[in-house]
Amino acid sequence: MPHADAPRPRPGRPPTTSRAQILAAARGLIDRDGWERLTIRKLAAEIGVGATTLYHHVQDKEDLLLLLINEYGEQVSRPRLPDEPRERVIVAAATIHDALAAWPWAAEVLTTDGFIARLGDSPLGLVEAVVAGAVDHGCTPEHAVYVFRSIWYYTVGEILVRSHTARRGQGQSVTRQGAFFGSIDAEKLPHLAALGDRWAVLAPRDTYVDGLRALVDGLLAQGARVRP
């Protein structure tokens, strides 16, 4: 039975919650549990408010993720983009890659169809730079979209493979086991058999920029051929 002089909760308005506080708590939960497990109810419990309080600031989980990504995009440092169109495409794409590599869960979210169209002006500025660079190089606007899409798939794929490998420790376990391609039929797969364990050493190398340059060169050359 409570003591007669025990303090009672004071009536009045519930504690206020700012958008900055919500986004900071959401980032903490994502870092700890992953973006897939983030829910409005779990976020409300983390902050210490009711779920209905959060709905005054965000519509749903998708809206919350979009706010986080746009906020992050505004904080990404932008290098000076070169005047030369090809180099402008490469620098803009590499900036997108480096930003998402630091926040790989955002790359997973942005793979959803239509999500990228809901980004704010700041993150979309780099998309604009890629498309404009392709057009300035001589591509049609339609082919410039194809240029960006191809670079986007290459970039996101590289980030997600590295992120998932690091998270699951697959690279280390394969190296420890040895004989990466040691059990395959050398007559049917002679080149892979010849590489053997070297594959586990060669595959993790960071060759993103080299691959990006080769990809951009091919895409821009293709655009010059299809230009009416």
PDB file of C-alpha atoms in Angstrom:
ATOM      1  CA  MET A   1       0.000   0.000   0.000  1.00  0.00           C
ATOM      2  CA  PRO A   2       1.583   3.346  -1.055  1.00  0.00           C
ATOM      3  CA  HIS A   3       2.613   5.824   1.624  1.00  0.00           C
ATOM      4  CA  ALA A   4       0.146   8.630   2.182  1.00  0.00           C
ATOM      5  CA  ASP A   5       2.792  11.269   1.435  1.00  0.00           C
ATOM      6  CA  ALA A   6       4.046   9.591  -1.800  1.00  0.00           C
ATOM      7  CA  PRO A   7       4.098  12.051  -4.725  1.00  0.00           C
ATOM      8  CA  ARG A   8       1.433  11.589  -7.362  1.00  0.00           C
ATOM      9  CA  PRO A   9       1.907  12.095 -11.103  1.00  0.00           C
ATOM     10  CA  ARG A  10       1.137  15.662 -12.096  1.00  0.00           C
ATOM     11  CA  PRO A  11      -1.714  16.025 -14.540  1.00  0.00           C
ATOM     12  CA  GLY A  12      -1.151  17.942 -17.739  1.00  0.00           C
ATOM     13  CA  ARG A  13       0.265  17.548 -21.228  1.00  0.00           C
ATOM     14  CA  PRO A  14       2.490  14.543 -22.016  1.00  0.00           C
ATOM     15  CA  PRO A  15       6.202  15.177 -22.592  1.00  0.00           C
ATOM     16  CA  THR A  16       6.931  16.771 -25.948  1.00  0.00           C
ATOM     17  CA  THR A  17       8.903  14.841 -28.545  1.00  0.00           C
ATOM     18  CA  SER A  18      10.832  16.609 -31.298  1.00  0.00           C
ATOM     19  CA  ARG A  19      11.468  15.277 -34.785  1.00  0.00           C
ATOM     20  CA  ALA A  20      15.221  15.405 -34.107  1.00  0.00           C
ATOM     21  CA  GLN A  21      14.732  13.200 -31.031  1.00  0.00           C
ATOM     22  CA  ILE A  22      12.647  10.738 -33.042  1.00  0.00           C
ATOM     23  CA  LEU A  23      15.202  10.483 -35.836  1.00  0.00           C
ATOM     24  CA  ALA A  24      18.099  10.079 -33.401  1.00  0.00           C
ATOM     25  CA  ALA A  25      16.286   7.252 -31.589  1.00  0.00           C
ATOM     26  CA  ALA A  26      15.380   5.598 -34.907  1.00  0.00           C
ATOM     27  CA  ARG A  27      19.030   5.678 -36.026  1.00  0.00           C
ATOM     28  CA  GLY A  28      20.029   4.040 -32.757  1.00  0.00           C
ATOM     29  CA  LEU A  29      17.488   1.234 -33.178  1.00  0.00           C
ATOM     30  CA  ILE A  30      18.533   0.632 -36.780  1.00  0.00           C
ATOM     31  CA  ASP A  31      22.205   0.451 -35.801  1.00  0.00           C
ATOM     32  CA  ARG A  32      21.343  -2.002 -33.042  1.00  0.00           C
ATOM     33  CA  ASP A  33      18.609  -4.192 -34.568  1.00  0.00           C
ATOM     34  CA  GLY A  34      18.533  -3.448 -38.308  1.00  0.00           C
ATOM     35  CA  TRP A  35      16.016  -1.420 -40.294  1.00  0.00           C
ATOM     36  CA  GLU A  36      13.766  -4.428 -40.942  1.00  0.00           C
ATOM     37  CA  ARG A  37      12.928  -4.717 -37.223  1.00  0.00           C
ATOM     38  CA  LEU A  38      12.175  -1.046 -36.755  1.00  0.00           C
ATOM     39  CA  THR A  39       8.523  -0.378 -35.909  1.00  0.00           C
ATOM     40  CA  ILE A  40       6.675   2.710 -34.757  1.00  0.00           C
ATOM     41  CA  ARG A  41       5.644   0.915 -31.579  1.00  0.00           C
ATOM     42  CA  LYS A  42       9.211  -0.149 -30.805  1.00  0.00           C
ATOM     43  CA  LEU A  43      10.471   3.371 -31.487  1.00  0.00           C
ATOM     44  CA  ALA A  44       7.833   4.874 -29.194  1.00  0.00           C
ATOM     45  CA  ALA A  45       8.885   2.517 -26.403  1.00  0.00           C
ATOM     46  CA  GLU A  46      12.520   3.498 -26.929  1.00  0.00           C
ATOM     47  CA  ILE A  47      11.677   7.187 -26.545  1.00  0.00           C
ATOM     48  CA  GLY A  48       9.187   6.617 -23.730  1.00  0.00           C
ATOM     49  CA  VAL A  49       6.037   7.945 -25.397  1.00  0.00           C
ATOM     50  CA  GLY A  50       2.891   6.459 -26.869  1.00  0.00           C
ATOM     51  CA  ALA A  51       2.822   5.387 -30.502  1.00  0.00           C
ATOM     52  CA  THR A  52       0.094   7.954 -31.215  1.00  0.00           C
ATOM     53  CA  THR A  53       2.536  10.715 -30.249  1.00  0.00           C
ATOM     54  CA  LEU A  54       4.905   9.661 -33.025  1.00  0.00           C
ATOM     55  CA  TYR A  55       2.141   9.738 -35.615  1.00  0.00           C
ATOM     56  CA  HIS A  56       2.016  13.509 -35.147  1.00  0.00           C
ATOM     57  CA  HIS A  57       5.504  13.580 -36.707  1.00  0.00           C
ATOM     58  CA  VAL A  58       5.614  10.627 -39.132  1.00  0.00           C
ATOM     59  CA  GLN A  59       2.926   8.869 -41.153  1.00  0.00           C
ATOM     60  CA  ASP A  60       4.345   5.359 -40.980  1.00  0.00           C
ATOM     61  CA  LYS A  61       7.596   3.401 -41.035  1.00  0.00           C
ATOM     62  CA  GLU A  62       8.224   4.193 -44.717  1.00  0.00           C
ATOM     63  CA  ASP A  63       7.849   7.902 -44.040  1.00  0.00           C
ATOM     64  CA  LEU A  64      10.248   7.594 -41.103  1.00  0.00           C
ATOM     65  CA  LEU A  65      12.888   5.857 -43.234  1.00  0.00           C
ATOM     66  CA  LEU A  66      12.516   8.530 -45.907  1.00  0.00           C
ATOM     67  CA  LEU A  67      13.041  11.281 -43.334  1.00  0.00           C
ATOM     68  CA  LEU A  68      16.182   9.535 -42.078  1.00  0.00           C
ATOM     69  CA  ILE A  69      17.633   9.125 -45.574  1.00  0.00           C
ATOM     70  CA  ASN A  70      16.862  12.703 -46.587  1.00  0.00           C
ATOM     71  CA  GLU A  71      18.403  14.021 -43.380  1.00  0.00           C
ATOM     72  CA  TYR A  72      21.511  11.942 -44.016  1.00  0.00           C
ATOM     73  CA  GLY A  73      21.631  13.080 -47.645  1.00  0.00           C
ATOM     74  CA  GLU A  74      21.720  16.704 -46.555  1.00  0.00           C
ATOM     75  CA  GLN A  75      24.756  15.978 -44.378  1.00  0.00           C
ATOM     76  CA  VAL A  76      26.799  14.204 -47.068  1.00  0.00           C
ATOM     77  CA  SER A  77      29.781  16.303 -48.104  1.00  0.00           C
ATOM     78  CA  ARG A  78      29.764  17.048 -51.829  1.00  0.00           C
ATOM     79  CA  PRO A  79      32.982  17.332 -53.806  1.00  0.00           C
ATOM     80  CA  ARG A  80      33.279  19.897 -56.549  1.00  0.00           C
ATOM     81  CA  LEU A  81      31.946  18.219 -59.672  1.00  0.00           C
ATOM     82  CA  PRO A  82      34.253  18.372 -62.714  1.00  0.00           C
ATOM     83  CA  ASP A  83      33.207  20.252 -65.824  1.00  0.00           C
ATOM     84  CA  GLU A  84      34.129  17.331 -68.083  1.00  0.00           C
ATOM     85  CA  PRO A  85      30.935  15.226 -68.433  1.00  0.00           C
ATOM     86  CA  ARG A  86      32.498  11.765 -68.097  1.00  0.00           C
ATOM     87  CA  GLU A  87      34.426  12.684 -64.966  1.00  0.00           C
ATOM     88  CA  ARG A  88      31.340  14.400 -63.555  1.00  0.00           C
ATOM     89  CA  VAL A  89      29.358  11.167 -63.886  1.00  0.00           C
ATOM     90  CA  ILE A  90      32.133   9.169 -62.204  1.00  0.00           C
ATOM     91  CA  VAL A  91      32.633  11.599 -59.294  1.00  0.00           C
ATOM     92  CA  ALA A  92      28.889  11.887 -58.640  1.00  0.00           C
ATOM     93  CA  ALA A  93      28.441   8.097 -58.726  1.00  0.00           C
ATOM     94  CA  ALA A  94      31.444   7.538 -56.439  1.00  0.00           C
ATOM     95  CA  THR A  95      30.006  10.070 -53.977  1.00  0.00           C
ATOM     96  CA  ILE A  96      26.699   8.170 -53.933  1.00  0.00           C
ATOM     97  CA  HIS A  97      28.607   4.941 -53.365  1.00  0.00           C
ATOM     98  CA  ASP A  98      30.699   6.280 -50.485  1.00  0.00           C
ATOM     99  CA  ALA A  99      27.653   7.786 -48.759  1.00  0.00           C
ATOM    100  CA  LEU A 100      25.643   4.566 -48.982  1.00  0.00           C
ATOM    101  CA  ALA A 101      28.614   2.382 -48.047  1.00  0.00           C
ATOM    102  CA  ALA A 102      28.642   4.170 -44.694  1.00  0.00           C
ATOM    103  CA  TRP A 103      24.893   3.535 -44.336  1.00  0.00           C
ATOM    104  CA  PRO A 104      24.254   0.272 -46.237  1.00  0.00           C
ATOM    105  CA  TRP A 105      20.741  -0.194 -44.821  1.00  0.00           C
ATOM    106  CA  ALA A 106      19.719   2.923 -46.777  1.00  0.00           C
ATOM    107  CA  ALA A 107      20.830   1.209 -49.984  1.00  0.00           C
ATOM    108  CA  GLU A 108      18.496  -1.690 -49.178  1.00  0.00           C
ATOM    109  CA  VAL A 109      15.578   0.664 -48.570  1.00  0.00           C
ATOM    110  CA  LEU A 110      16.221   2.577 -51.800  1.00  0.00           C
ATOM    111  CA  THR A 111      16.096  -0.608 -53.888  1.00  0.00           C
ATOM    112  CA  THR A 112      12.303  -0.523 -53.515  1.00  0.00           C
ATOM    113  CA  ASP A 113      10.687   0.664 -56.753  1.00  0.00           C
ATOM    114  CA  GLY A 114       9.645   4.300 -56.621  1.00  0.00           C
ATOM    115  CA  PHE A 115      11.424   5.057 -53.350  1.00  0.00           C
ATOM    116  CA  ILE A 116      14.205   7.066 -54.980  1.00  0.00           C
ATOM    117  CA  ALA A 117      11.639   9.421 -56.563  1.00  0.00           C
ATOM    118  CA  ARG A 118      10.575  10.504 -53.065  1.00  0.00           C
ATOM    119  CA  LEU A 119      14.017  11.768 -52.093  1.00  0.00           C
ATOM    120  CA  GLY A 120      14.582  15.448 -51.365  1.00  0.00           C
ATOM    121  CA  ASP A 121      16.467  17.944 -53.515  1.00  0.00           C
ATOM    122  CA  SER A 122      19.784  17.424 -51.723  1.00  0.00           C
ATOM    123  CA  PRO A 123      20.255  13.669 -52.353  1.00  0.00           C
ATOM    124  CA  LEU A 124      18.641  13.963 -55.798  1.00  0.00           C
ATOM    125  CA  GLY A 125      21.313  16.495 -56.732  1.00  0.00           C
ATOM    126  CA  LEU A 126      23.775  13.673 -57.330  1.00  0.00           C
ATOM    127  CA  VAL A 127      21.249  11.817 -59.489  1.00  0.00           C
ATOM    128  CA  GLU A 128      20.848  15.032 -61.484  1.00  0.00           C
ATOM    129  CA  ALA A 129      24.629  15.247 -61.872  1.00  0.00           C
ATOM    130  CA  VAL A 130      24.843  11.755 -63.379  1.00  0.00           C
ATOM    131  CA  VAL A 131      21.968  12.339 -65.784  1.00  0.00           C
ATOM    132  CA  ALA A 132      23.223  15.804 -66.781  1.00  0.00           C
ATOM    133  CA  GLY A 133      26.736  14.478 -67.318  1.00  0.00           C
ATOM    134  CA  ALA A 134      25.436  11.784 -69.656  1.00  0.00           C
ATOM    135  CA  VAL A 135      23.350  14.303 -71.617  1.00  0.00           C
ATOM    136  CA  ASP A 136      26.279  16.736 -71.855  1.00  0.00           C
ATOM    137  CA  HIS A 137      28.404  13.886 -73.183  1.00  0.00           C
ATOM    138  CA  GLY A 138      25.938  13.445 -76.050  1.00  0.00           C
ATOM    139  CA  CYS A 139      23.429  10.888 -74.767  1.00  0.00           C
ATOM    140  CA  THR A 140      19.712  11.313 -75.236  1.00  0.00           C
ATOM    141  CA  PRO A 141      17.719  11.979 -72.038  1.00  0.00           C
ATOM    142  CA  GLU A 142      16.280   8.483 -72.352  1.00  0.00           C
ATOM    143  CA  HIS A 143      19.722   6.907 -72.536  1.00  0.00           C
ATOM    144  CA  ALA A 144      20.897   9.109 -69.654  1.00  0.00           C
ATOM    145  CA  VAL A 145      18.252   7.443 -67.474  1.00  0.00           C
ATOM    146  CA  TYR A 146      19.614   4.066 -68.592  1.00  0.00           C
ATOM    147  CA  VAL A 147      23.122   5.267 -67.679  1.00  0.00           C
ATOM    148  CA  PHE A 148      22.044   6.189 -64.175  1.00  0.00           C
ATOM    149  CA  ARG A 149      20.015   3.021 -63.678  1.00  0.00           C
ATOM    150  CA  SER A 150      22.939   0.818 -64.726  1.00  0.00           C
ATOM    151  CA  ILE A 151      25.337   2.678 -62.433  1.00  0.00           C
ATOM    152  CA  TRP A 152      22.767   2.493 -59.615  1.00  0.00           C
ATOM    153  CA  TYR A 153      22.380  -1.275 -59.920  1.00  0.00           C
ATOM    154  CA  TYR A 154      26.154  -1.753 -59.988  1.00  0.00           C
ATOM    155  CA  THR A 155      26.657   0.550 -57.002  1.00  0.00           C
ATOM    156  CA  VAL A 156      23.900  -0.863 -54.810  1.00  0.00           C
ATOM    157  CA  GLY A 157      24.851  -4.431 -55.655  1.00  0.00           C
ATOM    158  CA  GLU A 158      28.472  -3.848 -54.649  1.00  0.00           C
ATOM    159  CA  ILE A 159      27.443  -2.226 -51.367  1.00  0.00           C
ATOM    160  CA  LEU A 160      24.945  -4.914 -50.395  1.00  0.00           C
ATOM    161  CA  VAL A 161      27.272  -7.820 -51.205  1.00  0.00           C
ATOM    162  CA  ARG A 162      30.020  -6.301 -49.061  1.00  0.00           C
ATOM    163  CA  SER A 163      27.606  -5.408 -46.272  1.00  0.00           C
ATOM    164  CA  HIS A 164      26.025  -8.854 -46.120  1.00  0.00           C
ATOM    165  CA  THR A 165      29.403 -10.578 -46.313  1.00  0.00           C
ATOM    166  CA  ALA A 166      30.783  -8.492 -43.457  1.00  0.00           C
ATOM    167  CA  ARG A 167      27.656  -9.033 -41.368  1.00  0.00           C
ATOM    168  CA  ARG A 168      27.631 -12.795 -41.799  1.00  0.00           C
ATOM    169  CA  GLY A 169      31.390 -13.286 -41.772  1.00  0.00           C
ATOM    170  CA  GLN A 170      31.263 -15.404 -44.913  1.00  0.00           C
ATOM    171  CA  GLY A 171      34.563 -14.114 -46.271  1.00  0.00           C
ATOM    172  CA  GLN A 172      36.480 -15.174 -43.181  1.00  0.00           C
ATOM    173  CA  SER A 173      34.849 -18.588 -42.910  1.00  0.00           C
ATOM    174  CA  VAL A 174      35.646 -19.405 -46.558  1.00  0.00           C
ATOM    175  CA  THR A 175      39.264 -18.372 -46.100  1.00  0.00           C
ATOM    176  CA  ARG A 176      39.576 -20.514 -42.978  1.00  0.00           C
ATOM    177  CA  GLN A 177      38.113 -23.544 -44.697  1.00  0.00           C
ATOM    178  CA  GLY A 178      40.579 -23.270 -47.579  1.00  0.00           C
ATOM    179  CA  ALA A 179      40.266 -24.944 -50.963  1.00  0.00           C
ATOM    180  CA  PHE A 180      37.773 -22.353 -52.232  1.00  0.00           C
ATOM    181  CA  PHE A 181      37.336 -24.177 -55.545  1.00  0.00           C
ATOM    182  CA  GLY A 182      39.335 -27.228 -54.535  1.00  0.00           C
ATOM    183  CA  SER A 183      36.497 -29.738 -54.873  1.00  0.00           C
ATOM    184  CA  ILE A 184      35.243 -28.839 -58.347  1.00  0.00           C
ATOM    185  CA  ASP A 185      35.852 -30.844 -61.503  1.00  0.00           C
ATOM    186  CA  ALA A 186      38.968 -29.352 -63.110  1.00  0.00           C
ATOM    187  CA  GLU A 187      38.053 -30.815 -66.510  1.00  0.00           C
ATOM    188  CA  LYS A 188      34.641 -29.143 -66.589  1.00  0.00           C
ATOM    189  CA  LEU A 189      35.687 -25.899 -64.871  1.00  0.00           C
ATOM    190  CA  PRO A 190      39.401 -25.563 -65.587  1.00  0.00           C
ATOM    191  CA  HIS A 191      39.762 -21.817 -65.019  1.00  0.00           C
ATOM    192  CA  LEU A 192      37.997 -21.826 -61.646  1.00  0.00           C
ATOM    193  CA  ALA A 193      39.992 -24.866 -60.565  1.00  0.00           C
ATOM    194  CA  ALA A 194      43.214 -23.107 -61.542  1.00  0.00           C
ATOM    195  CA  LEU A 195      42.291 -20.087 -59.433  1.00  0.00           C
ATOM    196  CA  GLY A 196      41.494 -22.229 -56.409  1.00  0.00           C
ATOM    197  CA  ASP A 197      42.034 -20.402 -53.126  1.00  0.00           C
ATOM    198  CA  ARG A 198      43.178 -17.248 -54.925  1.00  0.00           C
ATOM    199  CA  TRP A 199      39.512 -16.461 -55.648  1.00  0.00           C
ATOM    200  CA  ALA A 200      38.943 -15.799 -51.930  1.00  0.00           C
ATOM    201  CA  VAL A 201      41.814 -13.297 -52.006  1.00  0.00           C
ATOM    202  CA  LEU A 202      40.956 -11.607 -55.302  1.00  0.00           C
ATOM    203  CA  ALA A 203      37.175 -11.297 -54.930  1.00  0.00           C
ATOM    204  CA  PRO A 204      37.109  -9.020 -51.841  1.00  0.00           C
ATOM    205  CA  ARG A 205      39.429  -6.425 -53.391  1.00  0.00           C
ATOM    206  CA  ASP A 206      37.961  -2.938 -53.580  1.00  0.00           C
ATOM    207  CA  THR A 207      37.784  -2.383 -57.337  1.00  0.00           C
ATOM    208  CA  TYR A 208      34.584  -0.314 -57.366  1.00  0.00           C
ATOM    209  CA  VAL A 209      36.046   2.817 -58.982  1.00  0.00           C
ATOM    210  CA  ASP A 210      37.917   0.821 -61.647  1.00  0.00           C
ATOM    211  CA  GLY A 211      34.726  -1.047 -62.480  1.00  0.00           C
ATOM    212  CA  LEU A 212      32.747   2.193 -62.437  1.00  0.00           C
ATOM    213  CA  ARG A 213      35.063   3.819 -64.980  1.00  0.00           C
ATOM    214  CA  ALA A 214      34.823   0.823 -67.291  1.00  0.00           C
ATOM    215  CA  LEU A 215      31.030   0.753 -66.950  1.00  0.00           C
ATOM    216  CA  VAL A 216      30.647   4.489 -67.592  1.00  0.00           C
ATOM    217  CA  ASP A 217      32.920   4.338 -70.645  1.00  0.00           C
ATOM    218  CA  GLY A 218      30.817   1.553 -72.116  1.00  0.00           C
ATOM    219  CA  LEU A 219      27.504   3.251 -71.343  1.00  0.00           C
ATOM    220  CA  LEU A 220      28.562   6.615 -72.776  1.00  0.00           C
ATOM    221  CA  ALA A 221      29.997   4.996 -75.907  1.00  0.00           C
ATOM    222  CA  GLN A 222      26.743   3.133 -76.350  1.00  0.00           C
ATOM    223  CA  GLY A 223      24.840   6.398 -75.931  1.00  0.00           C
ATOM    224  CA  ALA A 224      26.867   8.032 -78.689  1.00  0.00           C
ATOM    225  CA  ARG A 225      25.962   5.185 -81.067  1.00  0.00           C
ATOM    226  CA  VAL A 226      22.220   5.277 -80.378  1.00  0.00           C
ATOM    227  CA  ARG A 227      21.944   9.086 -80.605  1.00  0.00           C
ATOM    228  CA  PRO A 228      19.726  10.000 -83.558  1.00  0.00           C
TER     229      PRO A 228
END
